[in-house]
Amino acid sequence: PLTGTKEMFARAYKEGYAVGAFNVNNMEIIQGIMEAAQEEKAPLILQVSAGARRYAGQTYIKKLIEAALEETDHPLALHLDHGQDFEICKQCIDGGFSSVMFDGSHLDFEENIAITKQVVEYAHERGVVVEAELGRLAGVEDDVHSEESIYTDPDQAVEFVERTGCDSLAIAIGTSHGAYKFTGEARLDFERLEKITNMLPEFPIVLHGSSSVPQEFVEMANKYGGDIGSAKGVPEELLRKAATYGVCKINIDTDIRLAMTAVIRKHFAENPSHFDPRQYLKPARQAVKEMVQHKIKNVLGCSNKI
Ligand code: G3H
Ligand code: 13P
Ligand code: ZN
Ligand code: NA
């Protein structure tokens, strides 16, 4: 069944783990994630970005997730990732999403508060929860590009949550979107996270840009004709540690892309005569499943939590 995230996050907070929020763009990705979550009996958030809606089409992506809901009794939340304005959030709320993000991180503080509040009002009247964002992540998304990150100010975070009534808050403490997160040593500002957690007790914190960029996939892709250079993500131990604080939702997209691409490149290199998409999409789907299962078990700590 389709669920919200309120109870999911309350338990994650109490028990010191995080729920994985995985970006979905096509059938194979959805199937791989679903298999992993089911085997692990793990709470799950499937999230859809504006890019995903453009790629697959709003109707297709929605129907694919409905298929997942119909085939299993596994509970999952359907979340809009990085909603840019009130209108997109409204569309998704009206279209049956159980959770939406309004991303006003590029706006000034007051403007971010004003629109977040508007989304919260509309969403709450309809039983939908709202994630907001304060602070800015560096990195690339289809729709937002930021050179520099601005870490979340703890005092502002408290004021923001009080004034908007949002249900969860994405913060900036050193993660970033994409495959090139750190040039030197990877580090997150745990002092800041701890401060925010202490000042907002029991309030769910969200970490975007939390792919680990597994080196096995980078090496595999590069070995079989790829050129993705020295990509680097958030080390798993740091994510594990973040999950024991107030972090209840950890966003992962890049690792899905890398897993599929690495395995497909290898498949093509080893099977130059193959041309049936099922021949390479099947191992790609399997790679997504194994990667997600590993995260759930060893990084997020949310196995057997449903
Ligand atoms: O936050 C960014 C996500 O990875 C979604 O990326 O907008 O290219 O689908 P996208
Ligand atoms: P990654 O690019 O680290 O996978 O982050 C995904 C994300 O934050 C989606 O909102
Ligand atoms: Zn994000
Ligand atoms: Na947690």
Short mmCIF file of C-alpha atoms and ligand atoms in Angstrom, two decimals:
data_model
loop_
_atom_site.label_atom_id
_atom_site.label_comp_id
_atom_site.label_asym_id
_atom_site.label_seq_id
_atom_site.Cartn_x
_atom_site.Cartn_y
_atom_site.Cartn_z
CA PRO A 1 0.00 0.00 0.00
CA LEU A 2 0.92 3.62 -0.53
CA THR A 3 1.90 5.27 2.77
CA GLY A 4 3.15 8.61 4.00
CA THR A 5 6.43 9.00 5.82
CA LYS A 6 5.31 10.13 9.27
CA GLU A 7 5.44 6.75 11.00
CA MET A 8 8.40 5.64 8.88
CA PHE A 9 10.45 8.59 10.10
CA ALA A 10 9.25 8.44 13.71
CA ARG A 11 10.53 4.89 14.01
CA ALA A 12 13.72 5.59 12.05
CA TYR A 13 14.44 8.48 14.39
CA LYS A 14 13.83 6.46 17.53
CA GLU A 15 15.81 3.43 16.40
CA GLY A 16 18.70 5.30 14.79
CA TYR A 17 18.45 4.24 11.18
CA ALA A 18 17.45 5.92 7.91
CA VAL A 19 14.99 5.06 5.16
CA GLY A 20 16.36 4.95 1.62
CA ALA A 21 14.80 7.29 -0.92
CA PHE A 22 15.68 6.02 -4.36
CA ASN A 23 15.14 7.94 -7.60
CA VAL A 24 13.18 6.04 -10.21
CA ASN A 25 13.16 6.62 -13.95
CA ASN A 26 12.09 3.38 -15.61
CA MET A 27 10.68 -0.08 -15.07
CA GLU A 28 13.96 -1.88 -14.43
CA ILE A 29 14.99 0.57 -11.73
CA ILE A 30 11.63 0.26 -9.98
CA GLN A 31 11.71 -3.54 -10.16
CA GLY A 32 15.27 -3.79 -8.88
CA ILE A 33 14.55 -1.54 -5.90
CA MET A 34 11.27 -3.28 -5.10
CA GLU A 35 12.88 -6.71 -5.03
CA ALA A 36 15.58 -5.51 -2.68
CA ALA A 37 13.17 -3.77 -0.29
CA GLN A 38 10.85 -6.76 -0.22
CA GLU A 39 13.62 -9.25 0.53
CA GLU A 40 14.92 -6.98 3.28
CA LYS A 41 11.45 -6.11 4.62
CA ALA A 42 12.61 -2.52 4.53
CA PRO A 43 10.59 0.71 4.55
CA LEU A 44 10.92 2.41 1.20
CA ILE A 45 10.55 5.74 -0.54
CA LEU A 46 10.46 5.91 -4.33
CA GLN A 47 11.09 9.42 -5.56
CA VAL A 48 10.43 11.09 -8.86
CA SER A 49 12.33 14.13 -10.06
CA ALA A 50 11.28 16.65 -12.68
CA GLY A 51 13.82 14.97 -14.95
CA ALA A 52 12.18 11.60 -14.37
CA ARG A 53 8.79 13.05 -15.24
CA ARG A 54 10.20 14.51 -18.43
CA TYR A 55 11.99 11.28 -19.35
CA ALA A 56 9.31 8.71 -18.66
CA GLY A 57 6.26 10.95 -18.71
CA GLN A 58 4.11 11.63 -15.67
CA THR A 59 1.56 8.97 -16.61
CA TYR A 60 4.08 6.21 -17.29
CA ILE A 61 6.09 6.79 -14.16
CA LYS A 62 2.95 6.89 -12.03
CA LYS A 63 1.52 3.73 -13.63
CA LEU A 64 4.80 1.86 -13.20
CA ILE A 65 4.74 2.61 -9.49
CA GLU A 66 1.07 1.64 -9.35
CA ALA A 67 2.09 -1.69 -10.88
CA ALA A 68 4.60 -2.16 -8.06
CA LEU A 69 1.89 -1.38 -5.52
CA GLU A 70 -0.51 -3.77 -7.16
CA GLU A 71 1.93 -6.67 -7.34
CA THR A 72 2.99 -6.56 -3.70
CA ASP A 73 1.68 -5.57 -0.32
CA HIS A 74 4.97 -3.84 0.45
CA PRO A 75 4.37 -0.39 1.93
CA LEU A 76 6.03 2.49 0.13
CA ALA A 77 5.89 6.25 -0.07
CA LEU A 78 5.73 8.01 -3.43
CA HIS A 79 7.64 11.26 -3.21
CA LEU A 80 8.23 14.23 -5.50
CA ASP A 81 11.96 15.01 -5.48
CA HIS A 82 13.02 18.68 -5.78
CA GLY A 83 9.67 20.26 -6.62
CA GLN A 84 10.59 23.68 -7.98
CA ASP A 85 7.38 25.56 -7.39
CA PHE A 86 3.96 25.39 -5.80
CA GLU A 87 2.34 24.30 -9.07
CA ILE A 88 4.46 21.14 -9.48
CA CYS A 89 3.88 20.20 -5.85
CA LYS A 90 0.14 20.75 -6.30
CA GLN A 91 0.08 18.62 -9.45
CA CYS A 92 1.76 15.74 -7.65
CA ILE A 93 -0.45 16.04 -4.58
CA ASP A 94 -3.53 16.04 -6.83
CA GLY A 95 -2.04 13.14 -8.79
CA GLY A 96 -1.76 10.86 -5.76
CA PHE A 97 1.79 11.29 -4.41
CA SER A 98 1.95 10.70 -0.67
CA SER A 99 4.86 13.08 -0.11
CA VAL A 100 6.33 16.09 -1.91
CA MET A 101 9.48 18.14 -1.62
CA PHE A 102 9.40 21.84 -2.21
CA ASP A 103 12.98 22.88 -2.91
CA GLY A 104 13.29 26.57 -2.17
CA SER A 105 16.96 26.30 -1.27
CA HIS A 106 17.91 28.70 -4.07
CA LEU A 107 15.47 31.35 -2.81
CA ASP A 108 16.09 33.81 -0.04
CA PHE A 109 15.00 32.79 3.45
CA GLU A 110 11.68 34.64 3.53
CA GLU A 111 10.66 33.57 0.04
CA ASN A 112 11.56 29.96 0.81
CA ILE A 113 9.40 30.15 3.95
CA ALA A 114 6.47 31.73 2.10
CA ILE A 115 6.24 29.12 -0.66
CA THR A 116 7.04 26.18 1.63
CA LYS A 117 4.17 27.33 3.84
CA GLN A 118 1.83 27.50 0.89
CA VAL A 119 2.78 23.95 -0.15
CA VAL A 120 2.42 22.68 3.43
CA GLU A 121 -1.07 24.14 3.72
CA TYR A 122 -2.22 22.57 0.46
CA ALA A 123 -0.55 19.24 1.22
CA HIS A 124 -1.68 18.83 4.82
CA GLU A 125 -5.31 19.47 3.92
CA ARG A 126 -4.98 16.44 1.66
CA GLY A 127 -3.01 14.17 3.98
CA VAL A 128 0.30 14.63 2.16
CA VAL A 129 3.61 15.33 3.90
CA VAL A 130 6.15 17.96 2.85
CA GLU A 131 9.94 17.96 2.78
CA ALA A 132 11.59 21.37 2.54
CA GLU A 133 15.21 22.42 2.07
CA LEU A 134 17.35 25.00 3.76
CA GLY A 135 20.97 25.55 2.77
CA ARG A 136 22.44 24.81 -0.60
CA LEU A 137 24.14 21.70 -2.00
CA ALA A 138 26.81 22.03 -4.64
CA GLY A 139 26.55 19.87 -7.72
CA VAL A 140 24.35 19.13 -10.68
CA GLU A 141 20.73 18.23 -11.03
CA ASP A 142 18.76 18.58 -14.23
CA ASP A 143 17.14 21.75 -13.02
CA VAL A 144 19.35 23.24 -10.38
CA HIS A 145 23.05 23.83 -10.65
CA SER A 146 25.09 25.26 -7.84
CA GLU A 147 28.84 25.85 -7.78
CA GLU A 148 29.13 26.40 -4.10
CA SER A 149 27.39 24.90 -1.13
CA ILE A 150 26.02 26.95 1.74
CA TYR A 151 25.78 24.90 4.90
CA THR A 152 22.51 25.06 6.82
CA ASP A 153 22.45 27.47 9.74
CA PRO A 154 21.03 25.69 12.83
CA ASP A 155 19.19 28.74 14.21
CA GLN A 156 17.61 29.40 10.83
CA ALA A 157 16.62 25.75 10.60
CA VAL A 158 14.63 25.98 13.83
CA GLU A 159 12.89 29.17 12.73
CA PHE A 160 12.21 27.70 9.29
CA VAL A 161 10.60 24.54 10.66
CA GLU A 162 8.50 26.47 13.18
CA ARG A 163 7.24 28.98 10.67
CA THR A 164 6.55 26.59 7.76
CA GLY A 165 5.19 23.52 9.54
CA CYS A 166 7.12 21.28 7.12
CA ASP A 167 7.37 17.59 8.04
CA SER A 168 11.05 17.04 7.29
CA LEU A 169 14.01 19.20 6.33
CA ALA A 170 16.83 18.64 3.88
CA ILE A 171 20.04 20.24 5.10
CA ALA A 172 23.46 20.98 3.65
CA ILE A 173 26.39 19.58 5.65
CA GLY A 174 28.80 18.68 2.87
CA THR A 175 27.03 16.25 0.56
CA SER A 176 26.38 17.21 -3.05
CA HIS A 177 24.53 15.81 -6.05
CA GLY A 178 26.23 13.71 -8.70
CA ALA A 179 29.33 11.52 -8.96
CA TYR A 180 32.05 14.06 -8.10
CA LYS A 181 31.40 15.03 -4.53
CA PHE A 182 34.86 15.44 -3.09
CA THR A 183 38.24 16.22 -4.59
CA GLY A 184 40.18 15.71 -1.38
CA GLU A 185 39.12 13.89 1.74
CA ALA A 186 35.41 13.26 2.12
CA ARG A 187 33.95 14.90 5.16
CA LEU A 188 30.57 15.89 6.54
CA ASP A 189 29.93 18.55 9.14
CA PHE A 190 28.71 16.30 11.96
CA GLU A 191 29.03 19.08 14.51
CA ARG A 192 26.44 21.03 12.56
CA LEU A 193 24.23 17.98 12.16
CA GLU A 194 24.39 17.28 15.86
CA LYS A 195 23.50 20.87 16.66
CA ILE A 196 20.52 20.81 14.30
CA THR A 197 19.38 17.46 15.71
CA ASN A 198 19.64 18.76 19.27
CA MET A 199 17.78 21.96 18.46
CA LEU A 200 15.02 20.10 16.60
CA PRO A 201 14.46 17.00 18.72
CA GLU A 202 12.49 14.22 17.01
CA PHE A 203 12.34 16.19 13.78
CA PRO A 204 13.32 14.15 10.68
CA ILE A 205 16.35 15.41 8.78
CA VAL A 206 16.98 14.53 5.13
CA LEU A 207 20.31 14.06 3.39
CA HIS A 208 20.40 14.64 -0.35
CA GLY A 209 23.41 13.83 -2.47
CA SER A 210 24.14 10.67 -0.51
CA SER A 211 25.41 8.27 -3.14
CA SER A 212 28.65 6.53 -2.20
CA VAL A 213 29.86 6.15 -5.77
CA PRO A 214 31.10 2.57 -5.27
CA GLN A 215 34.57 2.30 -6.77
CA GLU A 216 33.77 -1.14 -8.18
CA PHE A 217 31.24 0.47 -10.53
CA VAL A 218 33.54 3.36 -11.46
CA GLU A 219 36.35 0.93 -12.23
CA MET A 220 34.06 -1.43 -14.15
CA ALA A 221 32.65 1.40 -16.26
CA ASN A 222 36.12 2.82 -16.95
CA LYS A 223 37.53 -0.62 -17.72
CA TYR A 224 34.91 -1.33 -20.37
CA GLY A 225 35.17 1.87 -22.39
CA GLY A 226 33.75 4.43 -19.99
CA ASP A 227 35.41 7.68 -19.04
CA ILE A 228 33.97 8.82 -15.75
CA GLY A 229 37.32 9.66 -14.25
CA SER A 230 37.92 9.82 -10.54
CA ALA A 231 34.38 9.99 -9.27
CA LYS A 232 33.97 10.05 -5.49
CA GLY A 233 30.99 9.81 -3.16
CA VAL A 234 30.07 9.84 0.52
CA PRO A 235 31.82 7.00 2.36
CA GLU A 236 29.39 4.45 3.73
CA GLU A 237 30.61 4.86 7.33
CA LEU A 238 29.69 8.55 7.25
CA LEU A 239 26.18 7.77 6.07
CA ARG A 240 25.84 5.06 8.70
CA LYS A 241 26.87 7.59 11.33
CA ALA A 242 24.48 10.25 9.98
CA ALA A 243 21.63 7.75 10.22
CA THR A 244 22.19 7.43 13.96
CA TYR A 245 21.56 11.17 14.35
CA GLY A 246 18.30 12.79 13.27
CA VAL A 247 18.78 11.79 9.64
CA CYS A 248 15.76 9.70 8.67
CA LYS A 249 15.85 9.87 4.85
CA ILE A 250 18.89 9.32 2.66
CA ASN A 251 18.62 10.11 -1.07
CA ILE A 252 20.31 7.90 -3.64
CA ASP A 253 20.24 8.31 -7.40
CA THR A 254 23.80 8.43 -8.79
CA ASP A 255 24.65 4.93 -7.46
CA ILE A 256 21.71 3.50 -9.41
CA ARG A 257 22.95 5.16 -12.59
CA LEU A 258 26.48 3.90 -12.02
CA ALA A 259 25.41 0.34 -11.24
CA MET A 260 23.36 0.06 -14.43
CA THR A 261 25.92 1.70 -16.67
CA ALA A 262 28.88 -0.31 -15.37
CA VAL A 263 27.08 -3.62 -15.80
CA ILE A 264 25.72 -2.73 -19.24
CA ARG A 265 29.17 -1.62 -20.45
CA LYS A 266 30.64 -4.89 -19.23
CA HIS A 267 27.85 -6.84 -20.86
CA PHE A 268 28.39 -5.14 -24.20
CA ALA A 269 32.14 -5.67 -24.04
CA GLU A 270 31.76 -9.35 -23.24
CA ASN A 271 28.83 -10.02 -25.56
CA PRO A 272 29.37 -7.97 -28.71
CA SER A 273 26.79 -9.99 -30.61
CA HIS A 274 23.90 -9.21 -28.23
CA PHE A 275 21.29 -6.75 -29.40
CA ASP A 276 18.18 -7.75 -27.46
CA PRO A 277 17.73 -5.06 -24.74
CA ARG A 278 16.49 -7.73 -22.35
CA GLN A 279 19.92 -9.34 -22.46
CA TYR A 280 21.61 -6.33 -20.89
CA LEU A 281 18.74 -4.79 -18.96
CA LYS A 282 18.32 -7.98 -16.96
CA PRO A 283 21.80 -7.87 -15.39
CA ALA A 284 21.41 -4.08 -15.01
CA ARG A 285 18.23 -4.60 -13.01
CA GLN A 286 19.96 -7.27 -10.95
CA ALA A 287 22.83 -4.85 -10.22
CA VAL A 288 20.36 -2.22 -9.00
CA LYS A 289 18.77 -4.81 -6.74
CA GLU A 290 22.07 -5.93 -5.22
CA MET A 291 23.30 -2.38 -4.72
CA VAL A 292 20.06 -1.31 -3.02
CA GLN A 293 20.00 -4.44 -0.87
CA HIS A 294 23.53 -3.70 0.29
CA LYS A 295 22.57 -0.11 1.21
CA ILE A 296 19.51 -1.22 3.14
CA LYS A 297 21.42 -3.84 5.11
CA ASN A 298 24.80 -2.27 5.67
CA VAL A 299 24.42 1.48 5.30
CA LEU A 300 20.87 2.60 6.12
CA GLY A 301 20.27 -0.08 8.74
CA CYS A 302 16.58 -0.44 7.87
CA SER A 303 16.25 -4.18 7.23
CA ASN A 304 13.26 -5.80 8.97
CA LYS A 305 11.75 -2.47 9.96
CA ILE A 306 8.28 -2.93 8.49
O1 G3H B 1 18.64 15.51 -7.11
C1 G3H B 1 18.84 15.10 -8.23
C2 G3H B 1 18.43 13.75 -8.61
O2 G3H B 1 19.56 12.95 -8.79
C3 G3H B 1 17.54 13.77 -9.81
O3 G3H B 1 18.26 14.06 -10.97
O4 G3H B 1 16.81 15.74 -12.11
O5 G3H B 1 18.56 14.42 -13.37
O6 G3H B 1 16.47 13.31 -12.55
P1 G3H B 1 17.48 14.41 -12.34
P1 13P B 2 23.06 11.50 -5.45
O1 13P B 2 23.40 12.26 -6.67
O2 13P B 2 24.16 11.51 -4.46
O3 13P B 2 22.59 10.11 -5.74
O4 13P B 2 21.83 12.27 -4.74
C1 13P B 2 20.51 12.06 -5.15
C2 13P B 2 19.55 13.05 -4.58
O5 13P B 2 19.82 13.80 -3.66
C3 13P B 2 18.21 13.08 -5.16
O6 13P B 2 17.42 14.10 -4.64
ZN ZN B 3 18.51 15.87 -4.13
NA NA B 4 17.92 8.29 11.93
#
